[in-house]
Tab-separated table of C-alpha atoms in Angstrom:
chain	number	residue	atom	x	y	z
V	29	UNK	CA	-7.370	43.150	-80.064
V	30	UNK	CA	-5.052	41.082	-82.158
V	31	UNK	CA	-7.964	39.602	-83.927
V	32	UNK	CA	-9.833	42.722	-84.510
V	33	UNK	CA	-6.759	44.633	-85.790
V	34	UNK	CA	-5.396	41.637	-87.947
V	35	UNK	CA	-5.661	41.868	-91.663
V	36	UNK	CA	-5.054	38.057	-92.083
V	37	UNK	CA	-7.930	36.733	-94.284
V	38	UNK	CA	-7.741	33.479	-92.425
V	39	UNK	CA	-7.773	34.812	-88.955
V	40	UNK	CA	-11.288	33.604	-88.263
V	41	UNK	CA	-10.443	30.010	-89.204
V	42	UNK	CA	-7.311	30.044	-87.275
V	43	UNK	CA	-9.134	31.381	-84.112
V	44	UNK	CA	-11.720	28.645	-84.499
V	45	UNK	CA	-8.903	26.049	-84.423
V	46	UNK	CA	-7.477	27.664	-81.284
V	47	UNK	CA	-10.830	27.577	-79.535
V	48	UNK	CA	-11.370	23.873	-80.418
V	49	UNK	CA	-8.105	23.176	-78.433
V	50	UNK	CA	-8.832	25.355	-75.338
V	51	UNK	CA	-9.502	24.041	-71.903
V	52	UNK	CA	-12.659	25.897	-71.918
V	53	UNK	CA	-13.861	23.863	-74.870
V	54	UNK	CA	-13.215	20.737	-72.780
V	55	UNK	CA	-15.085	22.225	-69.951
V	56	UNK	CA	-18.124	23.086	-72.054
V	57	UNK	CA	-18.574	19.842	-73.816
V	58	UNK	CA	-17.812	17.850	-70.751
V	59	UNK	CA	-20.772	19.717	-69.074
V	60	UNK	CA	-23.076	19.192	-72.180
V	61	UNK	CA	-22.383	15.442	-72.327
V	62	UNK	CA	-22.896	15.309	-68.462
V	63	UNK	CA	-26.423	16.908	-68.976
V	64	UNK	CA	-27.067	14.246	-71.712
V	65	UNK	CA	-26.061	11.400	-69.333
V	66	UNK	CA	-27.671	12.886	-66.131
V	67	UNK	CA	-24.743	13.255	-63.943
V	68	UNK	CA	-26.085	14.321	-60.552
V	69	UNK	CA	-25.334	13.970	-56.871
V	70	UNK	CA	-28.832	13.205	-56.350
V	71	UNK	CA	-28.224	9.735	-57.902
V	72	UNK	CA	-24.529	9.102	-57.649
V	73	UNK	CA	-22.333	9.083	-54.562
V	74	UNK	CA	-19.474	11.674	-54.728
V	75	UNK	CA	-16.622	9.244	-55.761
V	76	UNK	CA	-18.733	7.633	-58.379
V	77	UNK	CA	-19.867	11.003	-59.672
V	78	UNK	CA	-16.277	12.103	-59.906
V	79	UNK	CA	-15.352	8.938	-61.850
V	80	UNK	CA	-18.072	9.415	-64.421
V	81	UNK	CA	-17.359	13.174	-64.933
V	82	UNK	CA	-13.596	12.476	-65.140
V	83	UNK	CA	-14.287	9.662	-67.674
V	84	UNK	CA	-16.415	12.077	-69.877
V	85	UNK	CA	-13.785	14.810	-69.662
V	86	UNK	CA	-11.062	12.391	-70.731
V	87	UNK	CA	-13.187	11.457	-73.803
V	88	UNK	CA	-13.584	15.084	-74.771
V	89	UNK	CA	-9.934	15.873	-74.185
V	90	UNK	CA	-8.860	13.001	-76.385
V	91	UNK	CA	-11.639	13.819	-78.937
V	92	UNK	CA	-12.852	10.229	-78.811
V	93	UNK	CA	-14.893	9.515	-81.908
V	94	UNK	CA	-18.633	9.487	-81.185
V	95	UNK	CA	-19.156	5.881	-82.262
V	96	UNK	CA	-16.355	4.812	-79.878
V	97	UNK	CA	-17.855	6.986	-77.110
V	98	UNK	CA	-21.187	5.167	-77.498
V	99	UNK	CA	-19.493	1.919	-77.556
V	100	UNK	CA	-17.581	2.549	-74.349
V	101	UNK	CA	-20.817	3.741	-72.503
V	102	UNK	CA	-23.162	0.970	-73.715
V	103	UNK	CA	-20.650	-1.855	-73.132
V	104	UNK	CA	-19.294	-0.541	-69.823
V	105	UNK	CA	-18.407	-3.251	-67.324
V	106	UNK	CA	-16.209	-3.404	-64.207
V	107	UNK	CA	-15.885	-1.224	-61.145
V	108	UNK	CA	-17.630	2.128	-60.999
V	109	UNK	CA	-14.632	3.856	-59.446
V	110	UNK	CA	-12.144	2.469	-61.912
V	111	UNK	CA	-14.208	2.784	-65.175
V	112	UNK	CA	-16.291	5.894	-64.835
V	113	UNK	CA	-18.545	4.851	-67.644
V	114	UNK	CA	-19.904	1.924	-65.534
V	115	UNK	CA	-21.802	4.622	-63.573
V	116	UNK	CA	-24.124	4.881	-66.576
V	117	UNK	CA	-25.647	1.628	-65.301
V	118	UNK	CA	-25.819	2.936	-61.650
V	119	UNK	CA	-28.042	5.699	-63.140
V	120	UNK	CA	-30.058	3.246	-65.194
V	121	UNK	CA	-30.645	0.152	-63.148
V	122	UNK	CA	-33.785	-0.953	-64.931
V	123	UNK	CA	-33.614	-2.223	-68.518
V	124	UNK	CA	-36.650	-0.066	-69.541
V	125	UNK	CA	-34.926	3.143	-68.459
V	126	UNK	CA	-31.601	1.988	-70.129
V	127	UNK	CA	-33.286	1.375	-73.435
V	128	UNK	CA	-35.103	4.787	-73.361
V	129	UNK	CA	-31.858	6.724	-72.527
V	130	UNK	CA	-29.861	4.896	-75.165
V	131	UNK	CA	-32.484	5.658	-77.740
V	132	UNK	CA	-32.837	9.336	-76.779
V	133	UNK	CA	-29.042	9.983	-76.283
V	134	UNK	CA	-27.610	8.164	-79.338
V	135	UNK	CA	-30.625	8.266	-81.713
V	136	UNK	CA	-32.597	11.339	-80.714
V	137	UNK	CA	-35.827	9.338	-80.263
V	138	UNK	CA	-38.237	9.087	-77.449
V	139	UNK	CA	-39.542	5.558	-77.401
V	140	UNK	CA	-41.076	5.740	-73.866
V	141	UNK	CA	-44.597	6.035	-75.321
V	142	UNK	CA	-44.332	2.440	-76.469
V	143	UNK	CA	-43.651	1.224	-72.937
V	144	UNK	CA	-47.443	0.627	-72.530
V	145	UNK	CA	-48.779	0.619	-76.008
V	146	UNK	CA	-47.777	1.125	-79.622
V	147	UNK	CA	-46.353	4.579	-80.230
V	148	UNK	CA	-49.091	6.920	-81.457
V	149	UNK	CA	-46.819	9.174	-83.526
V	150	UNK	CA	-44.039	6.697	-84.695
V	151	UNK	CA	-43.844	3.131	-86.018
V	152	UNK	CA	-42.525	1.664	-82.779
V	153	UNK	CA	-44.685	-0.940	-81.176
V	154	UNK	CA	-44.898	-2.371	-77.690
V	155	UNK	CA	-43.100	-5.477	-79.043
V	156	UNK	CA	-40.278	-3.215	-80.509
V	157	UNK	CA	-39.962	-1.503	-77.224
V	158	UNK	CA	-39.655	-4.673	-75.141
V	159	UNK	CA	-37.299	-6.319	-77.675
V	160	UNK	CA	-34.959	-3.200	-77.307
V	161	UNK	CA	-35.191	-3.334	-73.470
V	162	UNK	CA	-34.490	-7.063	-73.336
V	163	UNK	CA	-31.104	-6.389	-74.669
V	164	UNK	CA	-30.194	-5.055	-71.266
V	165	UNK	CA	-31.905	-7.692	-69.199
V	166	UNK	CA	-28.725	-9.538	-68.266
V	167	UNK	CA	-26.708	-6.632	-67.067
V	168	UNK	CA	-26.236	-6.939	-63.272
V	169	UNK	CA	-24.350	-5.209	-60.532
V	170	UNK	CA	-23.224	-5.689	-56.964
V	171	UNK	CA	-24.670	-2.993	-54.902
V	172	UNK	CA	-27.854	-2.190	-56.899
V	173	UNK	CA	-31.290	-1.886	-55.364
V	174	UNK	CA	-33.212	0.726	-53.337
V	175	UNK	CA	-31.947	4.289	-53.280
V	176	UNK	CA	-29.744	5.433	-56.065
V	177	UNK	CA	-27.264	6.709	-53.502
V	178	UNK	CA	-27.259	3.460	-51.539
V	179	UNK	CA	-23.971	2.647	-49.982
V	180	UNK	CA	-20.715	4.351	-51.130
V	181	UNK	CA	-21.379	4.022	-54.811
V	182	UNK	CA	-18.701	1.385	-55.332
V	183	UNK	CA	-20.344	-0.996	-57.735
V	184	UNK	CA	-19.217	-3.780	-60.001
V	185	UNK	CA	-21.194	-4.139	-63.257
V	186	UNK	CA	-21.168	-7.443	-65.136
V	187	UNK	CA	-23.253	-9.533	-67.568
V	188	UNK	CA	-24.952	-12.912	-66.951
V	189	UNK	CA	-25.596	-15.670	-69.347
V	190	UNK	CA	-29.276	-16.113	-68.440
V	191	UNK	CA	-32.341	-13.947	-67.827
V	192	UNK	CA	-35.154	-12.339	-69.739
V	193	UNK	CA	-37.346	-9.267	-69.468
V	194	UNK	CA	-41.000	-10.105	-69.337
V	195	UNK	CA	-43.405	-8.050	-71.498
V	196	UNK	CA	-46.429	-7.387	-69.240
V	197	UNK	CA	-49.041	-7.292	-72.075
V	198	UNK	CA	-48.101	-10.782	-73.266
V	199	UNK	CA	-46.581	-12.365	-70.103
V	200	UNK	CA	-43.563	-13.454	-71.908
V	201	UNK	CA	-40.252	-11.838	-73.225
V	202	UNK	CA	-39.751	-10.435	-76.598
V	203	UNK	CA	-36.773	-11.702	-78.619
V	204	UNK	CA	-34.017	-9.241	-77.826
V	205	UNK	CA	-33.322	-7.031	-80.783
V	206	UNK	CA	-32.414	-3.489	-81.582
V	207	UNK	CA	-35.071	-1.229	-83.236
V	208	UNK	CA	-35.375	-2.379	-86.719
V	209	UNK	CA	-32.482	-4.761	-86.180
V	210	UNK	CA	-32.137	-8.495	-86.139
V	211	UNK	CA	-33.032	-10.413	-83.055
V	212	UNK	CA	-30.484	-12.331	-80.828
V	213	UNK	CA	-31.396	-15.961	-79.971
V	214	UNK	CA	-32.729	-16.549	-76.457
V	215	UNK	CA	-30.240	-19.358	-76.175
V	216	UNK	CA	-27.176	-17.133	-77.051
V	217	UNK	CA	-24.843	-16.454	-74.074
V	218	UNK	CA	-23.050	-13.464	-75.828
V	219	UNK	CA	-23.313	-9.982	-74.362
V	220	UNK	CA	-26.367	-8.786	-76.138
V	221	UNK	CA	-25.259	-5.158	-75.854
V	222	UNK	CA	-22.480	-5.928	-78.425
V	223	UNK	CA	-25.221	-6.746	-80.927
V	224	UNK	CA	-26.951	-3.544	-80.113
V	225	UNK	CA	-23.763	-1.335	-80.507
V	226	UNK	CA	-22.839	-3.023	-83.783
V	227	UNK	CA	-26.341	-2.248	-85.131
V	228	UNK	CA	-26.354	1.291	-83.636
V	229	UNK	CA	-23.064	2.471	-85.286
V	230	UNK	CA	-23.443	0.590	-88.581
V	231	UNK	CA	-23.407	2.754	-91.715
V	232	UNK	CA	-26.920	1.818	-92.594
V	233	UNK	CA	-28.387	2.887	-89.297
V	234	UNK	CA	-30.481	5.955	-90.253
V	235	UNK	CA	-30.370	7.548	-86.710
V	236	UNK	CA	-27.001	7.435	-85.129
V	237	UNK	CA	-25.072	9.931	-87.147
V	238	UNK	CA	-27.989	12.207	-87.798
V	239	UNK	CA	-28.907	12.401	-84.042
V	240	UNK	CA	-25.457	13.581	-82.908
V	241	UNK	CA	-25.143	15.893	-86.081
V	242	UNK	CA	-28.500	17.503	-85.137
V	243	UNK	CA	-27.430	18.060	-81.495
V	244	UNK	CA	-24.062	19.671	-82.435
V	245	UNK	CA	-25.825	21.975	-85.164
V	246	UNK	CA	-28.524	22.986	-82.695
V	247	UNK	CA	-25.849	23.756	-79.965
V	248	UNK	CA	-24.325	26.445	-82.282
V	249	UNK	CA	-27.285	27.630	-84.312
V	250	UNK	CA	-29.927	27.527	-81.496
V	251	UNK	CA	-32.457	25.422	-83.636
V	252	UNK	CA	-32.003	21.902	-84.788
V	253	UNK	CA	-32.332	20.930	-88.420
V	254	UNK	CA	-34.899	18.631	-86.743
V	255	UNK	CA	-36.557	20.412	-83.893
V	256	UNK	CA	-36.717	19.343	-81.274
V	257	UNK	CA	-33.371	17.524	-81.234
V	258	UNK	CA	-34.830	14.688	-79.100
V	259	UNK	CA	-37.636	14.156	-81.547
V	260	UNK	CA	-36.172	12.425	-84.703
V	261	UNK	CA	-39.137	10.556	-86.289
V	262	UNK	CA	-40.642	10.208	-89.708
V	263	UNK	CA	-43.499	12.593	-88.789
V	264	UNK	CA	-41.189	15.306	-87.787
V	265	UNK	CA	-39.052	15.997	-90.964
V	266	UNK	CA	-35.835	18.183	-91.086
V	267	UNK	CA	-36.159	21.707	-92.351
V	268	UNK	CA	-33.588	21.074	-94.926
V	269	UNK	CA	-33.174	17.262	-95.869
V	270	UNK	CA	-30.279	17.833	-98.232
V	271	UNK	CA	-28.261	19.676	-95.601
V	272	UNK	CA	-29.119	17.024	-92.928
V	273	UNK	CA	-28.065	14.115	-95.061
V	274	UNK	CA	-24.871	15.968	-96.169
V	275	UNK	CA	-23.725	16.732	-92.648
V	276	UNK	CA	-24.468	13.356	-91.364
V	277	UNK	CA	-22.466	11.840	-94.316
V	278	UNK	CA	-19.668	14.260	-93.637
V	279	UNK	CA	-19.419	13.080	-89.881
V	280	UNK	CA	-19.319	9.388	-90.958
V	281	UNK	CA	-16.478	10.164	-93.516
V	282	UNK	CA	-14.648	11.867	-90.703
V	283	UNK	CA	-14.990	8.636	-88.680
V	284	UNK	CA	-17.307	10.462	-86.179
V	285	UNK	CA	-14.779	13.152	-85.220
V	286	UNK	CA	-17.041	15.745	-83.601
V	287	UNK	CA	-14.463	18.579	-83.767
V	288	UNK	CA	-14.330	18.135	-87.639
V	289	UNK	CA	-18.136	18.584	-87.690
V	290	UNK	CA	-17.923	21.610	-85.410
V	291	UNK	CA	-15.153	23.242	-87.426
V	292	UNK	CA	-17.204	22.779	-90.526
V	293	UNK	CA	-20.290	24.377	-88.963
V	294	UNK	CA	-18.373	27.284	-87.367
V	295	UNK	CA	-16.635	28.170	-90.566
V	296	UNK	CA	-19.917	28.141	-92.543
V	297	UNK	CA	-21.625	31.233	-93.885
V	298	UNK	CA	-24.743	30.043	-92.144
V	299	UNK	CA	-23.213	30.301	-88.661
V	300	UNK	CA	-21.641	33.664	-89.553
V	301	UNK	CA	-24.806	35.369	-90.452
V	302	UNK	CA	-26.111	38.457	-88.594
V	303	UNK	CA	-29.059	38.237	-86.341
V	304	UNK	CA	-30.472	41.379	-88.166
V	305	UNK	CA	-33.198	40.263	-90.357
V	306	UNK	CA	-34.284	41.828	-93.683
V	307	UNK	CA	-37.648	42.290	-95.275
V	308	UNK	CA	-39.208	38.967	-95.987
V	309	UNK	CA	-37.435	36.898	-93.325
V	310	UNK	CA	-38.530	38.538	-90.157
V	311	UNK	CA	-40.657	35.622	-88.918
V	312	UNK	CA	-38.202	32.806	-90.022
V	313	UNK	CA	-37.434	30.411	-87.197
V	314	UNK	CA	-36.450	27.242	-89.068
V	315	UNK	CA	-34.418	28.089	-92.304
V	316	UNK	CA	-31.399	29.958	-90.940
V	317	UNK	CA	-31.930	33.164	-93.069
V	318	UNK	CA	-30.474	35.027	-90.107
V	319	UNK	CA	-28.953	34.048	-86.787
V	320	UNK	CA	-31.499	33.509	-84.088
V	321	UNK	CA	-30.662	35.496	-80.874
V	322	UNK	CA	-30.828	33.377	-77.700
V	323	UNK	CA	-29.865	33.979	-74.130
V	324	UNK	CA	-26.491	32.550	-72.920
V	325	UNK	CA	-26.774	29.339	-71.049
V	326	UNK	CA	-26.876	29.727	-67.272
V	327	UNK	CA	-23.433	28.397	-66.514
V	328	UNK	CA	-21.834	30.235	-69.564
V	329	UNK	CA	-23.388	33.490	-68.497
V	330	UNK	CA	-22.115	33.194	-64.883
V	331	UNK	CA	-18.672	32.358	-65.997
V	332	UNK	CA	-18.661	35.229	-68.490
V	333	UNK	CA	-19.723	37.783	-65.726
V	334	UNK	CA	-16.920	36.301	-63.591
V	335	UNK	CA	-14.366	36.487	-66.275
V	336	UNK	CA	-15.054	40.051	-67.315
V	337	UNK	CA	-14.979	41.271	-63.690
V	338	UNK	CA	-12.123	39.021	-62.595
V	339	UNK	CA	-14.468	38.019	-59.774
V	340	UNK	CA	-14.660	34.167	-59.366
V	341	UNK	CA	-17.824	32.641	-57.913
V	342	UNK	CA	-17.364	30.565	-54.839
V	343	UNK	CA	-19.157	27.312	-55.018
V	344	UNK	CA	-19.604	25.156	-51.798
V	345	UNK	CA	-17.285	22.141	-51.861
V	346	UNK	CA	-15.205	23.446	-54.735
V	347	UNK	CA	-11.847	25.148	-54.801
V	348	UNK	CA	-11.708	28.960	-55.270
V	349	UNK	CA	-11.735	29.813	-58.864
V	350	UNK	CA	-13.836	26.748	-59.986
V	351	UNK	CA	-16.155	27.935	-62.946
V	352	UNK	CA	-19.669	26.974	-63.368
V	353	UNK	CA	-18.889	24.839	-66.315
V	354	UNK	CA	-16.405	22.901	-64.200
V	355	UNK	CA	-19.060	21.768	-61.735
V	356	UNK	CA	-19.643	18.013	-61.708
V	357	UNK	CA	-22.856	18.148	-59.858
V	358	UNK	CA	-26.032	20.251	-60.791
V	359	UNK	CA	-27.046	20.064	-57.210
V	360	UNK	CA	-24.468	22.656	-56.023
V	361	UNK	CA	-26.473	25.588	-54.575
V	362	UNK	CA	-26.610	28.544	-56.902
V	363	UNK	CA	-29.541	30.910	-57.094
V	364	UNK	CA	-28.274	32.499	-60.256
V	365	UNK	CA	-27.937	29.086	-62.097
V	366	UNK	CA	-31.326	28.068	-61.038
V	367	UNK	CA	-32.948	31.341	-62.043
V	368	UNK	CA	-31.227	31.169	-65.497
V	369	UNK	CA	-32.482	27.596	-66.314
V	370	UNK	CA	-29.865	25.057	-65.191
V	371	UNK	CA	-31.317	21.495	-65.757
V	372	UNK	CA	-31.955	19.091	-63.007
V	373	UNK	CA	-30.643	16.167	-64.916
V	374	UNK	CA	-33.567	13.858	-64.154
V	375	UNK	CA	-34.367	13.090	-67.771
V	376	UNK	CA	-32.448	12.812	-70.950
V	377	UNK	CA	-34.184	15.605	-72.724
V	378	UNK	CA	-33.033	19.061	-73.947
V	379	UNK	CA	-36.419	20.361	-72.623
V	380	UNK	CA	-34.976	20.137	-69.016
V	381	UNK	CA	-32.847	23.269	-69.721
V	382	UNK	CA	-34.512	26.595	-70.269
V	383	UNK	CA	-32.843	29.502	-72.176
V	384	UNK	CA	-36.061	31.553	-72.028
V	385	UNK	CA	-35.808	35.118	-70.385
V	386	UNK	CA	-37.880	35.608	-67.324
V	387	UNK	CA	-38.897	38.489	-64.934
V	388	UNK	CA	-36.984	36.527	-62.132
V	389	UNK	CA	-33.786	36.876	-64.300
V	390	UNK	CA	-34.363	40.558	-64.855
V	391	UNK	CA	-34.862	41.414	-61.252
V	392	UNK	CA	-31.802	39.401	-60.313
V	393	UNK	CA	-29.593	41.298	-62.608
V	394	UNK	CA	-30.951	44.609	-61.494
V	395	UNK	CA	-31.104	44.087	-57.768
V	396	UNK	CA	-29.675	40.545	-57.005
V	397	UNK	CA	-26.618	39.566	-55.193
V	398	UNK	CA	-24.595	37.880	-57.981
V	399	UNK	CA	-23.743	40.860	-60.241
V	400	UNK	CA	-23.797	43.553	-57.548
V	401	UNK	CA	-21.582	41.636	-55.208
V	402	UNK	CA	-19.065	40.796	-57.943
V	403	UNK	CA	-18.963	44.650	-58.907
V	404	UNK	CA	-18.388	45.626	-55.355
V	405	UNK	CA	-15.454	43.196	-54.533
V	406	UNK	CA	-12.279	45.055	-53.564
V	407	UNK	CA	-9.792	42.936	-55.509
V	408	UNK	CA	-11.752	42.651	-58.660
V	409	UNK	CA	-10.976	44.169	-62.075
V	410	UNK	CA	-12.245	47.578	-60.978
V	411	UNK	CA	-9.931	47.649	-58.001
V	412	UNK	CA	-7.070	46.871	-60.453
V	413	UNK	CA	-8.220	49.689	-62.797
V	414	UNK	CA	-8.008	52.192	-59.936
V	415	UNK	CA	-4.586	50.951	-58.691
V	416	UNK	CA	-3.308	51.278	-62.173
V	417	UNK	CA	-4.517	54.776	-62.719
V	418	UNK	CA	-5.470	53.993	-66.363
V	419	UNK	CA	-6.397	56.735	-68.784
V	420	UNK	CA	-10.221	57.054	-69.385
V	421	UNK	CA	-9.996	56.165	-73.024
V	422	UNK	CA	-8.175	52.952	-72.183
V	423	UNK	CA	-10.710	52.037	-69.561
V	424	UNK	CA	-13.658	52.512	-71.936
V	425	UNK	CA	-11.993	50.442	-74.779
V	426	UNK	CA	-11.093	47.704	-72.371
V	427	UNK	CA	-14.561	47.536	-70.888
V	428	UNK	CA	-16.159	46.985	-74.392
V	429	UNK	CA	-13.407	44.562	-75.511
V	430	UNK	CA	-14.008	42.485	-72.279
V	431	UNK	CA	-17.798	42.562	-72.373
V	432	UNK	CA	-18.552	42.601	-76.186
V	433	UNK	CA	-15.322	41.554	-77.940
V	434	UNK	CA	-15.454	44.793	-79.917
V	435	UNK	CA	-14.408	48.353	-79.552
V	436	UNK	CA	-16.958	51.073	-78.683
V	437	UNK	CA	-18.475	53.123	-81.369
V	438	UNK	CA	-17.462	56.735	-81.553
V	439	UNK	CA	-20.799	57.822	-80.035
V	440	UNK	CA	-20.445	55.295	-77.172
V	441	UNK	CA	-16.931	56.374	-76.488
V	442	UNK	CA	-17.765	60.069	-76.448
V	443	UNK	CA	-20.723	59.708	-74.050
V	444	UNK	CA	-18.784	57.567	-71.548
V	445	UNK	CA	-15.759	59.696	-71.657
V	446	UNK	CA	-17.894	62.742	-70.950
V	447	UNK	CA	-19.319	61.110	-67.843
V	448	UNK	CA	-15.794	59.951	-66.635
V	449	UNK	CA	-14.330	63.405	-67.218
V	450	UNK	CA	-17.049	64.964	-64.925
V	451	UNK	CA	-16.637	62.277	-62.161
V	452	UNK	CA	-15.054	63.320	-58.865
V	453	UNK	CA	-12.239	61.081	-57.420
V	454	UNK	CA	-14.440	59.938	-54.531
V	455	UNK	CA	-17.227	58.899	-57.023
V	456	UNK	CA	-15.013	57.099	-59.497
V	457	UNK	CA	-15.279	53.618	-58.226
V	458	UNK	CA	-19.113	53.967	-58.255
V	459	UNK	CA	-19.109	55.267	-61.782
V	460	UNK	CA	-16.941	52.345	-63.007
V	461	UNK	CA	-19.369	49.863	-61.295
V	462	UNK	CA	-22.247	51.532	-63.071
V	463	UNK	CA	-20.317	51.349	-66.430
V	464	UNK	CA	-19.795	47.573	-66.124
V	465	UNK	CA	-23.187	46.968	-64.660
V	466	UNK	CA	-24.772	48.621	-67.747
V	467	UNK	CA	-22.720	46.515	-70.107
V	468	UNK	CA	-23.184	43.137	-68.252
V	469	UNK	CA	-26.900	43.675	-67.979
V	470	UNK	CA	-27.356	44.601	-71.695
V	471	UNK	CA	-28.863	42.450	-74.315
V	472	UNK	CA	-25.684	42.546	-76.300
V	473	UNK	CA	-23.883	40.806	-73.368
V	474	UNK	CA	-26.710	38.432	-72.297
V	475	UNK	CA	-27.607	37.005	-75.775
V	476	UNK	CA	-25.860	35.289	-78.472
V	477	UNK	CA	-26.539	37.180	-81.602
């Protein structure tokens, strides 16, 4: 209400600043980076999972610069309980898997095609691949081997001074080197990962800043400047090269402060555009002539329903009131989250998550347990409304503000007030449930637009 009724010309920029400091912001980006780094109870024991999740959350809370974030993950050593980032190597115990995930997470490039042969769509060769993977060949850990969930998850990761990864095609190791970087001598006893990180975050690396810039942009606009975000290659050019270069340079000038990049995007005219198209741009899906509507992410949607109705979801093994975005493990049982596209976190790829609407989702909203049970709870928002005996006009305004962050139009208000005025006291609760059901199952609520 304060925002809608304010005449302050800076109110939007001020609200963005407030949102960037909220706990929900930390929850959301902790969850997003947990997707990226594959946090899952399928592969990590509970204490190790908590340590990694807590470590990521701390980085988001502190707004750790992205180059420092990368350095801490890639160079992680020590105990998996004490240094949560160490669990990155519990999840990636093979140098090949490690190289592929580092390339995807921090450079937006899939190099796995070069594992067996030269990449068919990119310049990376089989030699490049094994040179990159050999940078991780000396990483060791106590407690590795067998099942991911072997033992209690208490591992110690360290680096040895000898050891090479054999390239099957040649029967010998490739000189350890980053993609396009200089090789490290076989005789060197330094931690080869240091050489990789220095190359990765260097100003002349054409991939690092662009990859994270593209991820952040796609998060807010729905479509990456390079699409897909995990496919940065020469044969997949950006839709706007000048914009891409400018944003990546801005992030570098801000010392990889992701909040600064987010603030810039959120305050832009591009982000503020309506989803209504005009003659000539109806079919545009790449150049941001209008905002592209998309369904809310599964976890965001479930939390939004819970917040509007003041009816928290109960998750097994978590305290009452825990929101979906606070879950550390994607294996927590939830039909709603599965139906609405929650990723399994088996591969570092945005393709794991689905934001596409489906008939299963429609049927669950219409007849499923999640929304209907939340509406029927005795002590939810609707119960409070009945206890307070609010005026009909206040009920209608509150419903629209809660669900849509706007007041109802004159026509909407008149229609609903007419229904409420004709409702018998015994039917009032059912009518309120129907009102909120109609709002929470609408496209305006389900979609960003």
